[in-house]
Amino acid sequence: MNSRVVALEILKEGISNFFISRTSWEKTVRFKDEDRAFIRKIVYGTLRYYFELSKRVDTFLKNPKNTPPYIKNILIMGAYELIEMKTPSYAVVNEYTKISPPKFKGLVNAILRRISEVAEEIDLGTGLPQWLYDRLKSQFGEDLELFLKSIESHEISLRAVNKTRDKIIKDFALNGIGTYPMKFSPWGIKCSDGVDLNTFKQFENGDFTFQDESSQLVGIVVNPQKGERILDAFGGVGTKTTHLIQMEPESLIFYNDLSRSKTSIAMDNFKRLRKMPSKIMNLDILNDEIDEKFDKILVDAPCTALGTIGKHPDLLLRITESDIEENSEMQLRMIDKLWNNLSTGGTLIYSVCTVTKEETDGVIEKFLSSHSGRCVDPFDGIFDFDFNGFGVQLLKWMEGFYISKIIKEG
């Protein structure tokens, strides 16, 4: 099947559901590595600049509102190839005309030709919704460029689990895949090649799993010790849970997540990686009671996930301005509730894969104003990541991610 046809099918799901499922990406399995990389790049890129591309395409259409969505997607994706990927215009026009329905071939051909004539002059800007750009600009100032740069990266991030990092890198090299070690995480591996590593036997064998570098650094902050009781309160698919078990198999790691579907995926990961938690729970943190005390609690809280736009550009289609306030209020309630389950002298680690002040320092500052806790440098001198008294924003060094570490005082 034509790679652009599959890319359009995946794009349609991203636009319709504001999310691209793993099942959708499985449509690319039968393609060669370079074709899979092309599909991923064009889908991610089109979603990343979807709003601006849509506005640009509309200027070339006589009746934008009456243009069928599928045809609009063809034009938007073709425009992305012309403007950002610099694909030769004859190839773009010919390929997208070829896959268009007969009655629309003339329209697609004409519009893409006109766009190709001015493609060099078109600047898609940041691709962010205006309200989000304005908000982040007011909070970051010149550092906004760091954020914009971070969300352009699509490199694959891995964590070595049951083999050493060096051995896994050598295994990939034997298969013609270029990888290199992460700078800060001792388990981390970066892969710039757009290949589907899910199909590798090393993945099925549990040699590695997928995890961003910032997320791996959470394990360093938690620093599990032998015999400690540690709750991963929002365990999701179990990525951080398995990391904590990997770091100290003799600690007691408790996994919790309200979502049964995420827990099901987590169970598969626990088995594949051979890292089973001491206890698995499906509690609603805000409404259920936990009758246990813990030495450490990891609150990897639900958030706007702006630090993950590079690999989840579809979230730009669904995030709203009110989400920021609603999330920050919920996050504060979550750590307030879990504080009761933390032993005196224990540690609460708060992390979010986002960059807004409201969901990061803002949450911690409000929490400390009414609780007997003390913030400390999450990395305790291991790395100098500019601890500001509340937490650390890792944006200067990697993807946007925030970590705070609070000691519960008596």
CSV table of N, CA and C in Angstrom, one decimal, residues 20-150:
chain,number,residue,atom,x,y,z
A,20,ILE,N,-3.3,9.1,18.7
A,20,ILE,CA,-3.0,8.1,17.8
A,20,ILE,C,-2.6,6.8,18.6
A,21,SER,N,-3.4,5.8,18.3
A,21,SER,CA,-3.2,4.5,19.1
A,21,SER,C,-2.1,3.7,18.6
A,22,ARG,N,-1.6,2.8,19.4
A,22,ARG,CA,-0.6,1.8,18.9
A,22,ARG,C,-1.1,1.0,17.8
A,23,THR,N,-2.4,0.6,17.8
A,23,THR,CA,-3.0,-0.1,16.7
A,23,THR,C,-2.8,0.6,15.4
A,24,SER,N,-3.0,1.9,15.4
A,24,SER,CA,-2.9,2.7,14.2
A,24,SER,C,-1.5,2.6,13.6
A,25,TRP,N,-0.5,2.7,14.5
A,25,TRP,CA,0.9,2.6,14.1
A,25,TRP,C,1.3,1.3,13.5
A,26,GLU,N,0.6,0.2,14.0
A,26,GLU,CA,0.8,-1.1,13.5
A,26,GLU,C,0.6,-1.3,12.0
A,27,LYS,N,-0.1,-0.3,11.4
A,27,LYS,CA,-0.4,-0.4,10.0
A,27,LYS,C,0.9,-0.2,9.2
A,28,THR,N,1.9,0.3,9.9
A,28,THR,CA,3.2,0.6,9.2
A,28,THR,C,4.2,-0.6,9.2
A,29,VAL,N,3.8,-1.7,9.9
A,29,VAL,CA,4.8,-2.8,10.2
A,29,VAL,C,5.3,-3.4,8.9
A,30,ARG,N,4.4,-3.5,7.9
A,30,ARG,CA,4.8,-4.2,6.6
A,30,ARG,C,5.7,-3.3,5.7
A,31,PHE,N,5.9,-2.1,6.1
A,31,PHE,CA,6.8,-1.2,5.3
A,31,PHE,C,8.2,-1.4,5.7
A,32,LYS,N,9.1,-1.0,4.8
A,32,LYS,CA,10.6,-0.9,5.1
A,32,LYS,C,10.8,0.2,6.1
A,33,ASP,N,12.0,0.1,6.7
A,33,ASP,CA,12.3,1.0,7.8
A,33,ASP,C,12.3,2.4,7.4
A,34,GLU,N,12.8,2.7,6.2
A,34,GLU,CA,12.8,4.1,5.7
A,34,GLU,C,11.4,4.6,5.4
A,35,ASP,N,10.5,3.7,5.0
A,35,ASP,CA,9.1,4.1,4.7
A,35,ASP,C,8.4,4.4,6.0
A,36,ARG,N,8.7,3.5,7.0
A,36,ARG,CA,8.0,3.7,8.4
A,36,ARG,C,8.5,5.1,8.9
A,37,ALA,N,9.8,5.4,8.8
A,37,ALA,CA,10.3,6.6,9.3
A,37,ALA,C,9.6,7.8,8.6
A,38,PHE,N,9.4,7.7,7.3
A,38,PHE,CA,8.8,8.7,6.5
A,38,PHE,C,7.3,8.9,7.0
A,39,ILE,N,6.6,7.9,7.2
A,39,ILE,CA,5.2,8.0,7.6
A,39,ILE,C,5.2,8.6,9.0
A,40,ARG,N,6.0,8.2,9.9
A,40,ARG,CA,6.0,8.8,11.2
A,40,ARG,C,6.4,10.3,11.2
A,41,LYS,N,7.3,10.7,10.4
A,41,LYS,CA,7.8,12.1,10.3
A,41,LYS,C,6.7,12.9,9.7
A,42,ILE,N,6.0,12.4,8.6
A,42,ILE,CA,5.0,13.3,8.0
A,42,ILE,C,3.7,13.4,8.8
A,43,VAL,N,3.4,12.3,9.6
A,43,VAL,CA,2.2,12.4,10.4
A,43,VAL,C,2.5,13.3,11.6
A,44,TYR,N,3.6,13.1,12.3
A,44,TYR,CA,4.0,14.0,13.4
A,44,TYR,C,4.1,15.5,13.0
A,45,GLY,N,4.7,15.7,11.9
A,45,GLY,CA,4.9,17.1,11.4
A,45,GLY,C,3.6,17.7,11.0
A,46,THR,N,2.8,17.0,10.3
A,46,THR,CA,1.5,17.6,10.0
A,46,THR,C,0.6,17.9,11.2
A,47,LEU,N,0.6,17.1,12.2
A,47,LEU,CA,-0.1,17.3,13.4
A,47,LEU,C,0.5,18.5,14.2
A,48,ARG,N,1.8,18.5,14.2
A,48,ARG,CA,2.5,19.6,14.9
A,48,ARG,C,2.2,21.0,14.4
A,49,TYR,N,2.0,21.1,13.1
A,49,TYR,CA,1.7,22.4,12.5
A,49,TYR,C,0.3,22.4,11.9
A,50,TYR,N,-0.6,21.6,12.4
A,50,TYR,CA,-1.9,21.4,11.8
A,50,TYR,C,-2.7,22.7,11.7
A,51,PHE,N,-2.8,23.5,12.8
A,51,PHE,CA,-3.6,24.7,12.8
A,51,PHE,C,-3.1,25.7,11.7
A,52,GLU,N,-1.8,25.9,11.7
A,52,GLU,CA,-1.3,26.9,10.7
A,52,GLU,C,-1.4,26.3,9.3
A,53,LEU,N,-1.1,25.1,9.1
A,53,LEU,CA,-1.3,24.5,7.8
A,53,LEU,C,-2.7,24.6,7.3
A,54,SER,N,-3.7,24.3,8.2
A,54,SER,CA,-5.1,24.4,7.8
A,54,SER,C,-5.4,25.8,7.3
A,55,LYS,N,-5.0,26.8,8.1
A,55,LYS,CA,-5.2,28.2,7.7
A,55,LYS,C,-4.6,28.5,6.4
A,56,ARG,N,-3.4,28.1,6.1
A,56,ARG,CA,-2.7,28.3,4.9
A,56,ARG,C,-3.5,27.7,3.7
A,57,VAL,N,-3.9,26.5,3.8
A,57,VAL,CA,-4.6,25.8,2.8
A,57,VAL,C,-5.9,26.4,2.5
A,58,ASP,N,-6.6,26.9,3.5
A,58,ASP,CA,-7.9,27.6,3.3
A,58,ASP,C,-7.8,28.8,2.4
A,59,THR,N,-6.6,29.5,2.4
A,59,THR,CA,-6.5,30.7,1.6
A,59,THR,C,-6.4,30.3,0.1
A,60,PHE,N,-6.2,29.1,-0.2
A,60,PHE,CA,-6.1,28.7,-1.6
A,60,PHE,C,-7.5,28.0,-2.1
A,61,LEU,N,-8.4,27.8,-1.2
A,61,LEU,CA,-9.6,27.2,-1.5
A,61,LEU,C,-10.8,28.2,-1.6
A,62,LYS,N,-11.6,28.0,-2.6
A,62,LYS,CA,-12.8,28.9,-2.8
A,62,LYS,C,-13.8,28.7,-1.7
A,63,ASN,N,-14.1,27.4,-1.3
A,63,ASN,CA,-15.1,27.1,-0.3
A,63,ASN,C,-14.5,26.1,0.7
A,64,PRO,N,-13.6,26.6,1.6
A,64,PRO,CA,-12.9,25.8,2.6
A,64,PRO,C,-13.9,24.9,3.4
A,65,LYS,N,-15.0,25.5,3.8
A,65,LYS,CA,-16.0,24.8,4.7
A,65,LYS,C,-16.7,23.7,4.0
A,66,ASN,N,-16.7,23.7,2.6
A,66,ASN,CA,-17.4,22.7,1.8
A,66,ASN,C,-16.4,21.6,1.3
A,67,THR,N,-15.2,21.8,1.6
A,67,THR,CA,-14.2,20.8,1.2
A,67,THR,C,-14.2,19.6,2.1
A,68,PRO,N,-14.4,18.4,1.6
A,68,PRO,CA,-14.5,17.2,2.4
A,68,PRO,C,-13.2,17.1,3.3
A,69,PRO,N,-13.4,16.6,4.5
A,69,PRO,CA,-12.2,16.5,5.4
A,69,PRO,C,-11.1,15.7,4.8
A,70,TYR,N,-11.4,14.6,4.1
A,70,TYR,CA,-10.3,13.7,3.6
A,70,TYR,C,-9.5,14.5,2.6
A,71,ILE,N,-10.2,15.3,1.7
A,71,ILE,CA,-9.5,16.1,0.7
A,71,ILE,C,-8.7,17.2,1.4
A,72,LYS,N,-9.2,17.8,2.5
A,72,LYS,CA,-8.5,18.8,3.2
A,72,LYS,C,-7.2,18.2,3.9
A,73,ASN,N,-7.3,17.0,4.4
A,73,ASN,CA,-6.2,16.4,5.0
A,73,ASN,C,-5.1,16.1,3.9
A,74,ILE,N,-5.5,15.7,2.7
A,74,ILE,CA,-4.6,15.5,1.6
A,74,ILE,C,-3.8,16.8,1.3
A,75,LEU,N,-4.5,17.9,1.3
A,75,LEU,CA,-3.9,19.2,1.0
A,75,LEU,C,-3.0,19.6,2.1
A,76,ILE,N,-3.4,19.4,3.3
A,76,ILE,CA,-2.6,19.8,4.5
A,76,ILE,C,-1.3,19.0,4.5
A,77,MET,N,-1.4,17.7,4.3
A,77,MET,CA,-0.2,16.9,4.4
A,77,MET,C,0.7,17.2,3.2
A,78,GLY,N,0.1,17.4,2.1
A,78,GLY,CA,0.9,17.8,0.9
A,78,GLY,C,1.6,19.1,1.1
A,79,ALA,N,0.9,20.0,1.7
A,79,ALA,CA,1.5,21.3,2.0
A,79,ALA,C,2.7,21.2,3.0
A,80,TYR,N,2.5,20.3,4.0
A,80,TYR,CA,3.6,20.1,4.9
A,80,TYR,C,4.9,19.6,4.2
A,81,GLU,N,4.7,18.6,3.3
A,81,GLU,CA,5.8,18.1,2.5
A,81,GLU,C,6.5,19.2,1.8
A,82,LEU,N,5.7,20.1,1.1
A,82,LEU,CA,6.3,21.1,0.3
A,82,LEU,C,7.0,22.2,1.2
A,83,ILE,N,6.4,22.6,2.3
A,83,ILE,CA,6.9,23.7,3.1
A,83,ILE,C,8.0,23.3,4.0
A,84,GLU,N,7.8,22.2,4.7
A,84,GLU,CA,8.8,21.8,5.8
A,84,GLU,C,9.7,20.7,5.4
A,85,MET,N,9.3,19.8,4.6
A,85,MET,CA,10.2,18.6,4.2
A,85,MET,C,10.9,18.9,3.0
A,86,LYS,N,10.5,20.0,2.2
A,86,LYS,CA,11.2,20.4,1.0
A,86,LYS,C,11.2,19.3,-0.1
A,87,THR,N,10.2,18.4,-0.1
A,87,THR,CA,10.1,17.4,-1.1
A,87,THR,C,9.9,18.1,-2.4
A,88,PRO,N,10.5,17.6,-3.5
A,88,PRO,CA,10.3,18.2,-4.8
A,88,PRO,C,8.9,18.4,-5.2
A,89,SER,N,8.5,19.5,-5.7
A,89,SER,CA,7.1,19.8,-6.0
A,89,SER,C,6.4,18.8,-6.9
A,90,TYR,N,7.2,18.4,-8.0
A,90,TYR,CA,6.6,17.5,-8.9
A,90,TYR,C,6.2,16.2,-8.3
A,91,ALA,N,7.0,15.7,-7.3
A,91,ALA,CA,6.7,14.5,-6.6
A,91,ALA,C,5.5,14.6,-5.7
A,92,VAL,N,5.4,15.7,-5.0
A,92,VAL,CA,4.3,16.0,-4.1
A,92,VAL,C,3.0,16.1,-4.9
A,93,VAL,N,3.0,16.9,-5.9
A,93,VAL,CA,1.8,17.1,-6.7
A,93,VAL,C,1.3,15.8,-7.3
A,94,ASN,N,2.2,15.0,-7.9
A,94,ASN,CA,1.9,13.8,-8.6
A,94,ASN,C,1.4,12.7,-7.6
A,95,GLU,N,2.1,12.6,-6.5
A,95,GLU,CA,1.7,11.5,-5.5
A,95,GLU,C,0.4,11.8,-4.9
A,96,TYR,N,0.1,13.0,-4.5
A,96,TYR,CA,-1.2,13.3,-3.8
A,96,TYR,C,-2.3,13.4,-4.8
A,97,THR,N,-2.1,13.7,-6.0
A,97,THR,CA,-3.1,13.7,-7.0
A,97,THR,C,-3.5,12.2,-7.3
A,98,LYS,N,-2.5,11.4,-7.3
A,98,LYS,CA,-2.7,10.0,-7.6
A,98,LYS,C,-3.6,9.3,-6.6
A,99,ILE,N,-3.4,9.7,-5.3
A,99,ILE,CA,-4.2,9.0,-4.3
A,99,ILE,C,-5.5,9.7,-4.0
A,100,SER,N,-5.8,10.8,-4.7
A,100,SER,CA,-7.1,11.5,-4.5
A,100,SER,C,-8.2,10.8,-5.2
A,101,PRO,N,-9.5,10.9,-4.7
A,101,PRO,CA,-10.6,10.4,-5.4
A,101,PRO,C,-10.8,11.1,-6.8
A,102,PRO,N,-11.2,10.4,-7.8
A,102,PRO,CA,-11.3,10.9,-9.2
A,102,PRO,C,-11.9,12.3,-9.3
A,103,LYS,N,-13.0,12.6,-8.6
A,103,LYS,CA,-13.6,13.9,-8.8
A,103,LYS,C,-12.9,15.0,-8.2
A,104,PHE,N,-11.8,14.7,-7.4
A,104,PHE,CA,-11.1,15.8,-6.7
A,104,PHE,C,-9.6,15.9,-7.2
A,105,LYS,N,-9.3,15.0,-8.1
A,105,LYS,CA,-7.9,15.0,-8.6
A,105,LYS,C,-7.5,16.4,-9.1
A,106,GLY,N,-8.4,17.0,-9.9
A,106,GLY,CA,-8.1,18.3,-10.5
A,106,GLY,C,-7.9,19.4,-9.4
A,107,LEU,N,-8.7,19.4,-8.4
A,107,LEU,CA,-8.6,20.3,-7.3
A,107,LEU,C,-7.3,20.1,-6.5
A,108,VAL,N,-7.0,18.9,-6.1
A,108,VAL,CA,-5.7,18.6,-5.4
A,108,VAL,C,-4.5,19.1,-6.2
A,109,ASN,N,-4.5,18.7,-7.5
A,109,ASN,CA,-3.4,19.0,-8.4
A,109,ASN,C,-3.2,20.6,-8.4
A,110,ALA,N,-4.3,21.3,-8.6
A,110,ALA,CA,-4.2,22.7,-8.8
A,110,ALA,C,-3.8,23.4,-7.5
A,111,ILE,N,-4.3,23.0,-6.4
A,111,ILE,CA,-4.0,23.7,-5.1
A,111,ILE,C,-2.6,23.4,-4.7
A,112,LEU,N,-2.1,22.2,-4.8
A,112,LEU,CA,-0.7,21.9,-4.4
A,112,LEU,C,0.3,22.5,-5.4
A,113,ARG,N,-0.1,22.7,-6.6
A,113,ARG,CA,0.8,23.4,-7.5
A,113,ARG,C,1.0,24.9,-7.1
A,114,ARG,N,-0.2,25.5,-6.7
A,114,ARG,CA,-0.1,26.9,-6.3
A,114,ARG,C,0.7,27.0,-5.0
A,115,ILE,N,0.5,26.1,-4.1
A,115,ILE,CA,1.2,26.1,-2.8
A,115,ILE,C,2.7,26.0,-3.1
A,116,SER,N,3.1,25.1,-4.0
A,116,SER,CA,4.5,24.8,-4.3
A,116,SER,C,5.2,26.1,-4.9
A,117,GLU,N,4.4,26.9,-5.5
A,117,GLU,CA,5.0,28.1,-6.1
A,117,GLU,C,5.4,29.1,-5.0
A,118,VAL,N,4.8,29.1,-3.9
A,118,VAL,CA,5.1,30.0,-2.8
A,118,VAL,C,5.6,29.4,-1.5
A,119,ALA,N,5.9,28.1,-1.6
A,119,ALA,CA,6.3,27.3,-0.4
A,119,ALA,C,7.5,27.9,0.3
A,120,GLU,N,8.5,28.4,-0.5
A,120,GLU,CA,9.7,28.9,0.1
A,120,GLU,C,9.4,30.2,0.9
A,121,GLU,N,8.3,30.9,0.6
A,121,GLU,CA,8.0,32.1,1.3
A,121,GLU,C,7.1,31.9,2.6
A,122,ILE,N,6.6,30.7,2.8
A,122,ILE,CA,5.7,30.4,3.9
A,122,ILE,C,6.4,30.0,5.1
A,123,ASP,N,6.1,30.7,6.2
A,123,ASP,CA,6.7,30.4,7.5
A,123,ASP,C,5.5,30.0,8.4
A,124,LEU,N,5.6,28.7,8.9
A,124,LEU,CA,4.5,28.1,9.7
A,124,LEU,C,4.6,28.6,11.2
A,125,GLY,N,5.7,29.3,11.5
A,125,GLY,CA,5.8,29.8,12.9
A,125,GLY,C,6.1,28.7,13.9
A,126,THR,N,5.5,28.9,15.1
A,126,THR,CA,5.8,27.9,16.1
A,126,THR,C,4.9,26.7,16.1
A,127,GLY,N,3.7,26.8,15.4
A,127,GLY,CA,2.7,25.7,15.3
A,127,GLY,C,1.9,25.7,16.6
A,128,LEU,N,2.2,26.5,17.6
A,128,LEU,CA,1.4,26.4,18.8
A,128,LEU,C,0.1,27.3,18.7
A,129,PRO,N,-1.0,26.8,19.3
A,129,PRO,CA,-2.2,27.7,19.3
A,129,PRO,C,-1.8,29.1,20.0
A,130,GLN,N,-2.4,30.2,19.5
A,130,GLN,CA,-1.9,31.5,19.9
A,130,GLN,C,-2.0,31.7,21.4
A,131,TRP,N,-3.1,31.2,22.0
A,131,TRP,CA,-3.2,31.4,23.5
A,131,TRP,C,-2.1,30.7,24.3
A,132,LEU,N,-1.6,29.5,23.7
A,132,LEU,CA,-0.6,28.8,24.4
A,132,LEU,C,0.8,29.5,24.2
A,133,TYR,N,1.0,29.9,23.0
A,133,TYR,CA,2.2,30.7,22.7
A,133,TYR,C,2.3,31.9,23.6
A,134,ASP,N,1.2,32.7,23.7
A,134,ASP,CA,1.2,33.9,24.5
A,134,ASP,C,1.5,33.6,26.0
A,135,ARG,N,0.9,32.5,26.5
A,135,ARG,CA,1.1,32.1,27.9
A,135,ARG,C,2.5,31.7,28.2
A,136,LEU,N,3.1,30.8,27.3
A,136,LEU,CA,4.4,30.4,27.6
A,136,LEU,C,5.4,31.5,27.4
A,137,LYS,N,5.2,32.4,26.4
A,137,LYS,CA,6.1,33.5,26.2
A,137,LYS,C,6.1,34.4,27.4
A,138,SER,N,5.0,34.6,28.1
A,138,SER,CA,5.0,35.4,29.3
A,138,SER,C,5.7,34.8,30.4
A,139,GLN,N,5.7,33.4,30.5
A,139,GLN,CA,6.3,32.7,31.6
A,139,GLN,C,7.8,32.5,31.3
A,140,PHE,N,8.2,32.2,30.1
A,140,PHE,CA,9.6,31.8,29.8
A,140,PHE,C,10.4,32.9,29.2
A,141,GLY,N,9.8,33.9,28.5
A,141,GLY,CA,10.6,35.0,27.9
A,141,GLY,C,11.5,34.4,26.8
A,142,GLU,N,12.8,34.7,26.8
A,142,GLU,CA,13.7,34.2,25.8
A,142,GLU,C,13.9,32.7,25.9
A,143,ASP,N,13.6,32.1,27.1
A,143,ASP,CA,13.8,30.6,27.2
A,143,ASP,C,12.7,29.8,26.5
A,144,LEU,N,11.7,30.5,25.9
A,144,LEU,CA,10.7,29.9,25.1
A,144,LEU,C,11.3,29.1,24.0
A,145,GLU,N,12.5,29.7,23.5
A,145,GLU,CA,13.1,29.0,22.3
A,145,GLU,C,13.6,27.6,22.7
A,146,LEU,N,14.0,27.4,24.0
A,146,LEU,CA,14.4,26.1,24.5
A,146,LEU,C,13.3,25.1,24.4
A,147,PHE,N,12.1,25.6,24.8
A,147,PHE,CA,10.9,24.7,24.7
A,147,PHE,C,10.6,24.4,23.2
A,148,LEU,N,10.6,25.4,22.4
A,148,LEU,CA,10.3,25.1,20.9
A,148,LEU,C,11.3,24.2,20.3
A,149,LYS,N,12.5,24.3,20.7
A,149,LYS,CA,13.6,23.4,20.2
A,149,LYS,C,13.3,22.0,20.7
A,150,SER,N,13.0,21.8,21.9
A,150,SER,CA,12.8,20.5,22.6
A,150,SER,C,11.6,19.7,21.9
